[in-house]
Amino acid sequence: MKTWSSMVLLIALLQGCATQLASRPASAPEDAESASAATALRFQHSSIAPTGDEAFIAPEELQPGDILLSSMSSFRAAAIRLMTLAPVSHAAVYIGDRQVVEAVGSGVRVRGIEEVLEEETVILVLRYPDLSAEQASNIRDYALKKSGTGFNYLGVTLNIPLSISRRLCELPLVPSVLRDACIRGMGVINQMAASESRLFCSQLVLQAYRHAEVPMTNADPRLISPADILHMREGDVSSVRIHRELRYAGHLKYPSPMMVALQQ
C-alpha cells in the first residue's frame, strides 16, 4: 500500500499537480472521530469527458454569464494545452441572445453561438452559482464595451514562462494559501506588463466578472489561463484561491470517442 501511495505522489510531483485536503462524511458512526475518515486528499484533475448524453446541453439552455471553455484542432491551441497541461485552450463569456464575447488574435469580438459551435472541437460550460440578472447584465455591458479592444499578446507571451515556473507552486501538499501567494509572486511581471487596454481570452472573462462585482478570485486576471478557470469547478482543486466553485452546466460539443482516438 505504501509503495502504491508513493507512486501516486511521484506522478503528481512530476505533473506539478495541486492538491487539497477536503472534508468527507464518515462512512459509519464509529468513523466519526477518525481523522482519516474526516478528510481526503483531492488532486487537481483535467478530465472533461462528458458522462453520457445527459451531460450535453443545447444552446437554448445557456444563461447570460456562462463561461465557455473550449479548444480546437490547431497548432496554437495544442501549444496552450501542452503548456497548461489541460484539455482547454480558450475561454469566452456568453452574454445572452445567442451571442458570445471573446478575445482572440484580432481583438475582442462578438460572435453568434452557431459560429462558435462550428469552429471549436470541444466546448464545455461552467456557471457561477446564483448569478443575479443584474450581475449578468453588468457582465454583458462590460464585455460589449470591450468589443474591438486589441489582443494582449504581451500578456500571453509572459504567461508561457509563468505556466512552466508556477509548477513549483503547485507541487502536491503545498497549502492553498502558500500556493496562491507563490503564483501571485511569480506573476508580478505579468501584472505590470499589461492593462485593460488589451486583453486575452481568460483575462476578459475574469475582468468582466470583476466589473460586475462578482470576483471569482482575488488573483490578478492577467495571471489566469483557461486551465485555471477549468480547475475552479466543483470537485476540482483550484490553483489560486477562489470565492466560490463554478458549477458544471454541461457540454455544448465534444468529439466522438473515435475522433478523440484519432487526435491522440
Coordinates of C-alpha atoms in Angstrom, one line a residue:
M1 CA 0.0 0.0 0.0
K2 CA 2.9 2.3 0.9
T3 CA 4.5 1.6 -2.5
W4 CA 1.3 2.5 -4.4
S5 CA 0.8 5.7 -2.4
S6 CA 4.4 6.7 -3.2
M7 CA 3.9 6.1 -6.9
V8 CA 0.8 8.2 -7.0
L9 CA 2.6 11.0 -5.2
L10 CA 5.6 10.8 -7.5
I11 CA 3.3 11.1 -10.6
A12 CA 1.6 14.1 -9.1
L13 CA 5.0 15.7 -8.3
L14 CA 6.2 15.2 -11.9
Q15 CA 3.0 16.9 -13.2
G16 CA 3.0 19.7 -10.6
C17 CA -0.4 18.6 -9.6
A18 CA -2.1 20.8 -7.0
T19 CA -3.8 19.1 -4.0
Q20 CA -6.2 20.0 -1.3
L21 CA -7.3 18.4 1.9
A22 CA -11.1 18.2 1.8
S23 CA -13.6 17.0 4.4
R24 CA -15.7 14.0 3.6
P25 CA -18.5 12.4 5.6
A26 CA -17.7 9.4 7.7
S27 CA -19.0 6.1 6.3
A28 CA -20.1 4.8 9.8
P29 CA -20.7 6.3 13.2
E30 CA -17.5 4.6 14.6
D31 CA -15.5 6.5 11.9
A32 CA -16.7 9.9 13.1
E33 CA -13.7 10.5 15.3
S34 CA -11.2 9.2 12.7
A35 CA -9.1 11.9 11.1
S36 CA -8.6 9.7 8.0
A37 CA -12.4 9.4 7.6
A38 CA -13.0 13.1 8.0
T39 CA -10.5 14.3 5.4
A40 CA -9.4 13.2 2.0
L41 CA -6.6 14.3 -0.3
R42 CA -8.0 15.7 -3.5
F43 CA -5.9 16.1 -6.6
Q44 CA -6.3 18.6 -9.4
H45 CA -7.7 16.8 -12.5
S46 CA -8.1 17.7 -16.1
S47 CA -10.7 15.3 -17.3
I48 CA -13.6 16.9 -19.3
A49 CA -15.1 13.9 -20.9
P50 CA -19.0 14.1 -20.6
T51 CA -20.6 11.2 -18.7
G52 CA -23.4 10.3 -21.1
D53 CA -25.9 12.1 -23.3
E54 CA -27.4 13.9 -20.2
A55 CA -24.2 15.9 -20.0
F56 CA -24.9 17.7 -23.3
I57 CA -26.9 20.9 -23.3
A58 CA -28.5 22.9 -26.2
P59 CA -27.5 26.5 -26.9
E60 CA -31.0 27.4 -25.7
E61 CA -30.1 26.3 -22.2
L62 CA -27.2 28.7 -21.9
Q63 CA -27.6 31.5 -19.4
P64 CA -26.1 35.0 -19.6
G65 CA -22.7 35.0 -17.7
D66 CA -22.0 31.4 -18.6
I67 CA -18.3 30.7 -19.2
L68 CA -17.4 28.7 -22.3
L69 CA -14.2 26.7 -22.2
S70 CA -13.1 25.3 -25.5
S71 CA -10.4 24.1 -27.8
M72 CA -9.9 23.5 -31.5
S73 CA -7.7 21.5 -33.8
S74 CA -4.9 24.0 -34.3
F75 CA -1.2 24.3 -33.5
R76 CA -1.7 27.3 -31.3
A77 CA -4.5 25.5 -29.3
A78 CA -2.3 22.4 -28.9
A79 CA 0.6 24.5 -27.7
I80 CA -1.6 26.2 -25.0
R81 CA -2.9 22.8 -23.9
L82 CA 0.7 21.5 -23.6
M83 CA 1.9 24.4 -21.6
T84 CA -1.0 24.4 -19.2
L85 CA -1.5 20.6 -19.1
A86 CA -5.2 21.0 -19.7
P87 CA -7.6 20.0 -22.4
V88 CA -8.9 23.5 -23.0
S89 CA -7.1 26.4 -24.6
H90 CA -9.7 29.2 -24.9
A91 CA -12.3 31.0 -22.7
A92 CA -15.3 33.1 -23.6
V93 CA -18.4 34.5 -22.0
Y94 CA -22.0 34.1 -23.1
I95 CA -24.0 37.3 -22.9
G96 CA -27.4 36.1 -24.0
D97 CA -29.3 36.4 -27.3
R98 CA -27.2 33.6 -28.7
Q99 CA -24.1 35.8 -28.5
V100 CA -20.6 35.1 -27.2
V101 CA -17.8 37.7 -26.4
E102 CA -14.2 36.5 -26.7
A103 CA -10.7 37.9 -27.0
V104 CA -8.8 36.4 -30.0
G105 CA -5.8 37.4 -32.0
S106 CA -7.7 40.1 -33.9
G107 CA -9.0 41.6 -30.7
V108 CA -12.2 41.3 -28.6
R109 CA -15.2 40.4 -30.8
V110 CA -18.9 39.3 -30.6
R111 CA -19.9 36.1 -32.3
G112 CA -23.0 34.0 -32.6
I113 CA -23.1 30.7 -30.7
E114 CA -23.6 28.9 -34.0
E115 CA -20.3 30.1 -35.4
V116 CA -18.6 29.1 -32.1
L117 CA -20.1 25.6 -32.3
E118 CA -18.9 25.2 -35.9
E119 CA -15.3 26.3 -35.2
E120 CA -14.5 24.7 -31.8
T121 CA -13.8 21.0 -31.3
V122 CA -14.7 20.9 -27.6
I123 CA -16.9 23.2 -25.6
L124 CA -17.9 22.8 -22.0
V125 CA -19.9 25.3 -19.9
L126 CA -19.2 26.4 -16.4
R127 CA -21.7 28.6 -14.4
Y128 CA -21.2 30.9 -11.5
P129 CA -23.8 29.9 -8.9
D130 CA -26.6 32.3 -8.0
L131 CA -25.6 34.9 -10.5
S132 CA -28.2 37.6 -10.5
A133 CA -29.8 39.2 -13.5
E134 CA -28.2 42.5 -12.7
Q135 CA -24.8 40.9 -12.4
A136 CA -25.2 39.1 -15.7
S137 CA -26.3 42.4 -17.3
N138 CA -23.2 44.1 -16.0
I139 CA -21.0 41.3 -17.3
R140 CA -22.7 41.7 -20.7
D141 CA -22.2 45.5 -20.7
Y142 CA -18.5 45.3 -19.8
A143 CA -17.9 42.6 -22.5
L144 CA -19.7 44.6 -25.2
K145 CA -17.9 47.8 -24.2
K146 CA -14.6 46.0 -24.7
S147 CA -15.5 44.8 -28.3
G148 CA -12.8 46.0 -30.6
T149 CA -10.2 46.1 -27.9
G150 CA -6.8 44.8 -29.0
F151 CA -5.4 41.4 -28.0
N152 CA -2.9 41.2 -25.1
Y153 CA -0.1 39.5 -26.9
L154 CA 2.4 40.6 -24.3
G155 CA 0.3 39.1 -21.5
V156 CA 0.0 35.7 -23.3
T157 CA 3.7 35.7 -24.1
L158 CA 4.6 36.3 -20.5
N159 CA 2.2 33.5 -19.5
I160 CA 4.5 31.0 -21.3
P161 CA 7.3 31.0 -18.8
L162 CA 4.8 31.5 -15.9
S163 CA 3.0 28.4 -17.0
I164 CA 6.2 26.4 -16.5
S165 CA 7.7 28.0 -13.4
R166 CA 4.4 28.0 -11.5
R167 CA 4.5 24.2 -11.4
L168 CA 6.8 24.6 -8.4
C169 CA 3.9 26.4 -6.6
E170 CA 1.5 23.6 -7.5
L171 CA 3.5 20.7 -6.0
P172 CA 1.4 18.3 -4.0
L173 CA 0.8 19.0 -0.3
V174 CA 1.6 22.7 -0.8
P175 CA -1.1 24.5 1.3
S176 CA -3.6 26.5 -0.8
V177 CA -2.7 29.8 0.9
L178 CA 1.0 29.3 0.1
R179 CA 0.2 28.1 -3.5
D180 CA -1.9 31.2 -4.2
A181 CA 0.9 33.5 -2.8
C182 CA 3.6 31.7 -4.8
I183 CA 1.7 32.0 -8.1
R184 CA 0.9 35.7 -7.5
G185 CA 4.6 36.3 -6.6
M186 CA 5.8 34.7 -9.8
G187 CA 3.3 36.7 -11.9
V188 CA 4.4 40.2 -10.8
I189 CA 5.9 40.9 -14.2
N190 CA 2.7 39.9 -15.9
Q191 CA 0.7 42.3 -13.6
M192 CA 3.0 45.2 -14.6
A193 CA 3.1 44.3 -18.3
A194 CA -0.5 45.0 -19.4
S195 CA -3.7 46.8 -18.5
E196 CA -7.3 46.6 -19.6
S197 CA -6.4 48.4 -22.9
R198 CA -5.5 45.0 -24.3
L199 CA -7.0 41.6 -23.3
F200 CA -6.5 37.9 -23.8
C201 CA -9.4 35.4 -23.5
S202 CA -9.4 34.3 -19.8
Q203 CA -8.4 37.8 -18.7
L204 CA -11.5 39.2 -20.5
V205 CA -13.8 36.7 -18.7
L206 CA -12.4 37.5 -15.2
Q207 CA -12.4 41.2 -15.7
A208 CA -16.0 41.1 -16.9
Y209 CA -16.9 39.3 -13.7
R210 CA -14.9 41.6 -11.6
H211 CA -16.6 44.6 -13.2
A212 CA -19.9 43.1 -12.2
E213 CA -18.6 42.8 -8.6
V214 CA -18.5 39.1 -8.8
P215 CA -14.8 38.4 -8.4
M216 CA -14.1 34.7 -8.9
T217 CA -10.7 35.2 -7.4
N218 CA -8.6 37.9 -5.9
A219 CA -5.7 36.9 -8.2
D220 CA -5.0 39.3 -11.0
P221 CA -6.9 38.3 -14.2
R222 CA -3.6 38.6 -16.1
L223 CA -2.3 35.5 -14.3
I224 CA -5.3 33.3 -15.1
S225 CA -5.4 30.9 -18.0
P226 CA -8.4 28.9 -19.4
A227 CA -6.9 25.9 -17.5
D228 CA -7.1 27.9 -14.2
I229 CA -10.8 28.6 -14.8
L230 CA -11.4 24.9 -15.5
H231 CA -9.9 24.0 -12.2
M232 CA -12.3 26.4 -10.4
R233 CA -15.1 23.9 -11.0
E234 CA -16.8 21.8 -8.3
G235 CA -14.9 18.7 -7.4
D236 CA -11.5 20.0 -8.7
V237 CA -8.6 21.8 -7.0
S238 CA -8.1 25.4 -8.0
S239 CA -4.5 26.7 -8.3
V240 CA -5.5 30.1 -6.9
R241 CA -7.9 30.8 -4.1
I242 CA -11.4 31.3 -5.2
H243 CA -14.6 32.7 -3.6
R244 CA -17.0 30.0 -4.9
E245 CA -16.6 26.9 -7.1
L246 CA -18.1 27.1 -10.6
R247 CA -20.8 24.6 -11.5
Y248 CA -20.6 22.4 -14.5
A249 CA -23.6 23.2 -16.7
G250 CA -22.8 20.7 -19.4
H251 CA -21.1 20.2 -22.8
L252 CA -22.2 22.0 -25.9
K253 CA -19.8 19.9 -28.0
Y254 CA -17.4 17.0 -27.6
P255 CA -15.9 14.8 -30.2
S256 CA -16.8 11.1 -30.6
P257 CA -14.6 8.5 -28.9
M258 CA -13.3 7.6 -32.4
M259 CA -12.4 11.2 -33.1
V260 CA -10.6 11.5 -29.8
A261 CA -8.5 8.4 -30.6
L262 CA -7.5 9.8 -34.0
Q263 CA -6.5 13.1 -32.4
Q264 CA -4.3 11.3 -29.9

